């Protein structure tokens, strides 16, 4: 398994400003859609830390540990810093949530395509790994609306979109998805970007110019294929794309091309029946938003443009 190169703390960049503009609409939507947890807008302003701790499931209160599954190869969202220590936006937010809930946070580094299976096998209590909240993941359905698993619940905590990443100089002159027809694109498997490329491949097939999609276990591997000239582009989340442009990845240098696509929220994922944990985490996130710690964490990573205004359960549509 490859791990992301630990970055210097990024400051706001022009790309971050673009993310802010794209995320603004999603952030406003999240303040009023979905199901706020669990009473209106999670309005437990008077609740103490002890109150929130008491709302956790017995298994977590007894152990004092909140186990989190995460793919730690996705800087700056989640990655391994020097010595293999988890770091990134998700890690800092998770540690802040654990402090509010009165528990210790423990991360398990798991390939992204195994995260849901590990959650359902009780290998960890929740997933926090830049996972997009969307109807298919919530309902456990595929693109043809066929039931394929039990689905997940989400507490939404950040808004972002998809970027198209090409080698620096954009040698194949890609400006959008339609330019991928007749070419090869790389993508991390089981991501929303993999679904997007699957749809684009169907559209390209109708033109007689095949889009070849190469799926990899990590986004680093997809970027390496771009750097080697074996793929025209990689599709990944905008913060990760911006980080690759700023720091390079897999020995290559990159640039973002075209417009940002499919803006949507990241969600902390829970099993459907684990409503007590879901609601306690939502209340803890609301507390971080109200007391300013949430904004501090996002600012640390140069990602303030993706902020949400409140914790919302299953807010994407």
Short mmCIF file of C-alpha atoms in Angstrom, two decimals, residues 43-279:
data_model
loop_
_atom_site.label_atom_id
_atom_site.label_comp_id
_atom_site.label_asym_id
_atom_site.label_seq_id
_atom_site.Cartn_x
_atom_site.Cartn_y
_atom_site.Cartn_z
CA UNK A 43 -30.06 21.97 19.14
CA UNK A 44 -28.35 20.76 22.30
CA UNK A 45 -26.60 24.02 23.06
CA UNK A 46 -26.88 23.42 26.80
CA UNK A 47 -25.61 19.85 26.73
CA UNK A 48 -22.33 19.24 28.55
CA UNK A 49 -19.54 16.97 27.37
CA UNK A 50 -20.77 14.46 29.94
CA UNK A 51 -24.25 14.63 28.40
CA UNK A 52 -22.85 13.86 24.95
CA UNK A 53 -20.69 11.03 26.31
CA UNK A 54 -23.78 9.52 27.95
CA UNK A 55 -25.54 9.40 24.57
CA UNK A 56 -22.90 7.12 23.06
CA UNK A 57 -23.68 3.41 22.66
CA UNK A 58 -22.69 1.24 25.62
CA UNK A 59 -19.90 -0.48 23.69
CA UNK A 60 -18.10 2.81 23.09
CA UNK A 61 -18.63 4.21 26.58
CA UNK A 62 -17.30 0.96 28.04
CA UNK A 63 -14.19 0.85 25.89
CA UNK A 64 -13.58 4.61 25.87
CA UNK A 65 -12.49 4.26 22.24
CA UNK A 66 -14.12 5.41 19.00
CA UNK A 67 -12.78 3.20 16.19
CA UNK A 68 -12.57 4.86 12.78
CA UNK A 69 -11.95 3.29 9.39
CA UNK A 70 -10.12 5.51 6.91
CA UNK A 71 -8.09 5.22 3.72
CA UNK A 72 -4.96 7.11 4.78
CA UNK A 73 -3.57 7.63 1.26
CA UNK A 74 -5.54 10.75 0.35
CA UNK A 75 -3.67 13.92 1.33
CA UNK A 76 -4.71 16.41 2.57
CA UNK A 77 -7.95 14.66 3.67
CA UNK A 78 -6.32 11.67 5.37
CA UNK A 79 -2.75 10.40 5.07
CA UNK A 80 0.23 9.12 7.07
CA UNK A 81 2.76 11.67 8.24
CA UNK A 82 6.28 10.98 9.51
CA UNK A 83 6.43 7.79 11.53
CA UNK A 84 3.13 6.56 10.07
CA UNK A 85 1.01 8.82 12.27
CA UNK A 86 -2.45 9.58 10.81
CA UNK A 87 -2.85 13.21 9.74
CA UNK A 88 -5.09 15.42 7.63
CA UNK A 89 -8.47 17.12 7.70
CA UNK A 90 -10.42 13.99 8.65
CA UNK A 91 -7.93 13.04 11.35
CA UNK A 92 -7.98 16.47 13.00
CA UNK A 93 -11.78 16.63 12.91
CA UNK A 94 -12.08 13.10 14.27
CA UNK A 95 -9.76 13.89 17.18
CA UNK A 96 -11.77 17.03 17.95
CA UNK A 97 -14.99 15.01 17.88
CA UNK A 98 -13.47 12.42 20.18
CA UNK A 99 -12.51 15.13 22.67
CA UNK A 100 -16.06 16.51 22.70
CA UNK A 101 -17.48 13.01 23.17
CA UNK A 102 -14.99 12.10 25.88
CA UNK A 103 -13.41 9.16 24.07
CA UNK A 104 -10.08 8.31 22.48
CA UNK A 105 -9.99 8.04 18.68
CA UNK A 106 -8.33 5.04 17.04
CA UNK A 107 -7.76 4.86 13.27
CA UNK A 108 -7.60 1.75 11.09
CA UNK A 109 -5.97 2.30 7.68
CA UNK A 110 -8.20 0.45 5.19
CA UNK A 111 -8.33 0.53 1.36
CA UNK A 112 -11.24 2.70 0.27
CA UNK A 113 -13.04 -0.12 -1.52
CA UNK A 114 -13.12 -2.16 1.72
CA UNK A 115 -14.37 0.53 4.09
CA UNK A 116 -18.08 -0.31 3.89
CA UNK A 117 -17.44 -4.04 4.29
CA UNK A 118 -15.24 -3.45 7.33
CA UNK A 119 -17.89 -1.24 8.92
CA UNK A 120 -20.54 -3.91 8.45
CA UNK A 121 -18.14 -6.51 9.88
CA UNK A 122 -17.76 -4.37 13.05
CA UNK A 123 -14.05 -3.79 12.44
CA UNK A 124 -14.63 -0.12 13.38
CA UNK A 125 -17.52 2.05 14.54
CA UNK A 126 -17.69 4.56 11.71
CA UNK A 127 -15.97 5.57 8.48
CA UNK A 128 -14.37 8.98 8.05
CA UNK A 129 -12.49 8.99 4.77
CA UNK A 130 -13.60 11.74 2.41
CA UNK A 131 -16.60 9.56 1.50
CA UNK A 132 -19.26 11.35 -0.51
CA UNK A 133 -22.80 11.15 0.85
CA UNK A 134 -25.08 10.25 -2.06
CA UNK A 135 -28.41 8.43 -2.48
CA UNK A 136 -26.81 5.25 -3.84
CA UNK A 137 -24.58 4.81 -0.80
CA UNK A 138 -27.42 5.63 1.57
CA UNK A 139 -29.86 3.26 -0.11
CA UNK A 140 -27.33 0.55 -0.93
CA UNK A 141 -28.20 0.59 -4.63
CA UNK A 142 -26.24 0.56 -7.88
CA UNK A 143 -26.65 2.89 -10.85
CA UNK A 144 -29.67 0.86 -12.02
CA UNK A 145 -31.35 1.30 -8.59
CA UNK A 146 -30.86 -2.39 -7.78
CA UNK A 147 -30.36 -3.20 -4.09
CA UNK A 148 -26.79 -4.41 -3.56
CA UNK A 149 -26.17 -3.83 0.17
CA UNK A 150 -27.82 -2.51 3.34
CA UNK A 151 -26.78 1.10 2.77
CA UNK A 152 -25.27 3.64 5.16
CA UNK A 153 -26.25 6.74 7.10
CA UNK A 154 -24.13 9.89 6.93
CA UNK A 155 -23.41 12.97 9.00
CA UNK A 156 -22.28 15.56 6.45
CA UNK A 157 -19.27 17.68 7.39
CA UNK A 158 -17.59 19.17 4.29
CA UNK A 159 -18.52 20.11 0.72
CA UNK A 160 -16.35 19.61 -2.35
CA UNK A 161 -16.41 18.54 -5.99
CA UNK A 162 -14.49 16.47 -8.54
CA UNK A 163 -11.46 17.78 -10.43
CA UNK A 164 -9.82 16.48 -13.60
CA UNK A 165 -6.05 16.18 -13.13
CA UNK A 166 -3.69 16.00 -16.11
CA UNK A 167 0.09 15.96 -16.37
CA UNK A 168 1.61 19.43 -16.18
CA UNK A 169 1.32 21.12 -19.54
CA UNK A 170 -1.81 19.08 -20.34
CA UNK A 171 -0.12 17.24 -23.22
CA UNK A 172 -3.35 15.65 -24.45
CA UNK A 173 -5.27 18.96 -24.33
CA UNK A 174 -8.09 17.76 -22.09
CA UNK A 175 -10.67 20.42 -21.27
CA UNK A 176 -13.61 18.29 -20.10
CA UNK A 177 -15.12 14.83 -19.93
CA UNK A 178 -15.95 14.63 -23.63
CA UNK A 179 -12.26 14.99 -24.49
CA UNK A 180 -11.65 11.65 -22.75
CA UNK A 181 -13.29 9.69 -25.56
CA UNK A 182 -10.59 7.67 -27.32
CA UNK A 183 -8.24 8.00 -24.34
CA UNK A 184 -7.44 6.31 -21.02
CA UNK A 185 -8.44 7.73 -17.64
CA UNK A 186 -7.27 6.53 -14.22
CA UNK A 187 -9.36 6.59 -11.04
CA UNK A 188 -9.47 5.07 -7.57
CA UNK A 189 -12.02 2.25 -7.49
CA UNK A 190 -15.34 2.47 -5.61
CA UNK A 191 -15.30 6.28 -5.68
CA UNK A 192 -17.90 8.68 -7.05
CA UNK A 193 -15.32 9.53 -9.72
CA UNK A 194 -15.26 5.89 -10.84
CA UNK A 195 -19.04 6.05 -11.31
CA UNK A 196 -18.70 9.31 -13.24
CA UNK A 197 -16.15 7.75 -15.59
CA UNK A 198 -18.36 4.69 -16.04
CA UNK A 199 -21.15 6.95 -17.27
CA UNK A 200 -18.75 8.85 -19.52
CA UNK A 201 -17.48 5.58 -20.99
CA UNK A 202 -21.06 4.75 -22.02
CA UNK A 203 -21.39 8.16 -23.66
CA UNK A 204 -18.08 7.71 -25.47
CA UNK A 205 -19.12 4.27 -26.70
CA UNK A 206 -21.95 5.90 -28.63
CA UNK A 207 -19.45 8.06 -30.50
CA UNK A 208 -17.36 5.06 -31.51
CA UNK A 209 -14.35 6.37 -29.54
CA UNK A 210 -13.78 4.12 -26.54
CA UNK A 211 -12.87 5.57 -23.15
CA UNK A 212 -10.64 3.09 -21.30
CA UNK A 213 -10.95 3.39 -17.51
CA UNK A 214 -8.14 2.00 -15.36
CA UNK A 215 -9.17 1.58 -11.72
CA UNK A 216 -6.54 1.55 -8.97
CA UNK A 217 -6.54 0.83 -5.24
CA UNK A 218 -5.29 4.29 -4.29
CA UNK A 219 -5.41 7.72 -5.86
CA UNK A 220 -1.60 7.87 -5.69
CA UNK A 221 -1.51 4.92 -8.10
CA UNK A 222 -3.91 6.69 -10.46
CA UNK A 223 -1.77 9.84 -10.40
CA UNK A 224 1.32 7.74 -11.10
CA UNK A 225 -0.32 6.44 -14.29
CA UNK A 226 -0.88 10.03 -15.39
CA UNK A 227 2.73 10.93 -14.56
CA UNK A 228 3.94 7.95 -16.60
CA UNK A 229 1.80 8.90 -19.60
CA UNK A 230 -0.25 5.71 -19.26
CA UNK A 231 -3.43 7.70 -18.58
CA UNK A 232 -4.52 11.10 -19.83
CA UNK A 233 -6.11 12.12 -16.53
CA UNK A 234 -7.04 11.12 -13.02
CA UNK A 235 -10.36 12.20 -11.50
CA UNK A 236 -10.33 12.91 -7.76
CA UNK A 237 -11.70 15.29 -5.14
CA UNK A 238 -10.83 18.96 -5.54
CA UNK A 239 -8.74 19.30 -2.34
CA UNK A 240 -6.71 16.23 -3.28
CA UNK A 241 -6.24 17.52 -6.81
CA UNK A 242 -5.09 20.89 -5.48
CA UNK A 243 -2.62 19.15 -3.18
CA UNK A 244 -1.22 17.09 -6.07
CA UNK A 245 -0.75 20.25 -8.13
CA UNK A 246 0.96 22.02 -5.24
CA UNK A 247 3.21 19.19 -4.04
CA UNK A 248 3.39 16.66 -6.89
CA UNK A 249 2.68 12.98 -6.39
CA UNK A 250 4.23 9.75 -7.60
CA UNK A 251 7.19 11.57 -9.09
CA UNK A 252 5.01 13.67 -11.37
CA UNK A 253 3.77 17.24 -11.65
CA UNK A 254 0.15 17.98 -12.47
CA UNK A 255 -2.43 20.60 -13.31
CA UNK A 256 -6.19 20.79 -12.95
CA UNK A 257 -8.08 21.12 -16.23
CA UNK A 258 -11.70 21.95 -17.03
CA UNK A 259 -14.44 22.82 -14.56
CA UNK A 260 -15.10 21.31 -11.15
CA UNK A 261 -17.82 18.64 -11.33
CA UNK A 262 -20.58 17.21 -9.09
CA UNK A 263 -20.25 19.28 -5.91
CA UNK A 264 -21.50 17.21 -2.95
CA UNK A 265 -20.86 16.67 0.79
CA UNK A 266 -18.44 14.37 2.50
CA UNK A 267 -20.21 12.31 5.15
CA UNK A 268 -19.13 10.39 8.23
CA UNK A 269 -20.60 6.94 7.54
CA UNK A 270 -22.50 4.71 9.98
CA UNK A 271 -24.42 1.48 9.80
CA UNK A 272 -28.15 2.14 9.44
CA UNK A 273 -29.05 0.71 12.83
CA UNK A 274 -26.35 2.66 14.69
CA UNK A 275 -28.54 5.74 15.16
CA UNK A 276 -27.39 6.51 18.71
CA UNK A 277 -23.77 6.89 17.60
CA UNK A 278 -24.79 8.80 14.47
CA UNK A 279 -26.83 11.31 16.47
#
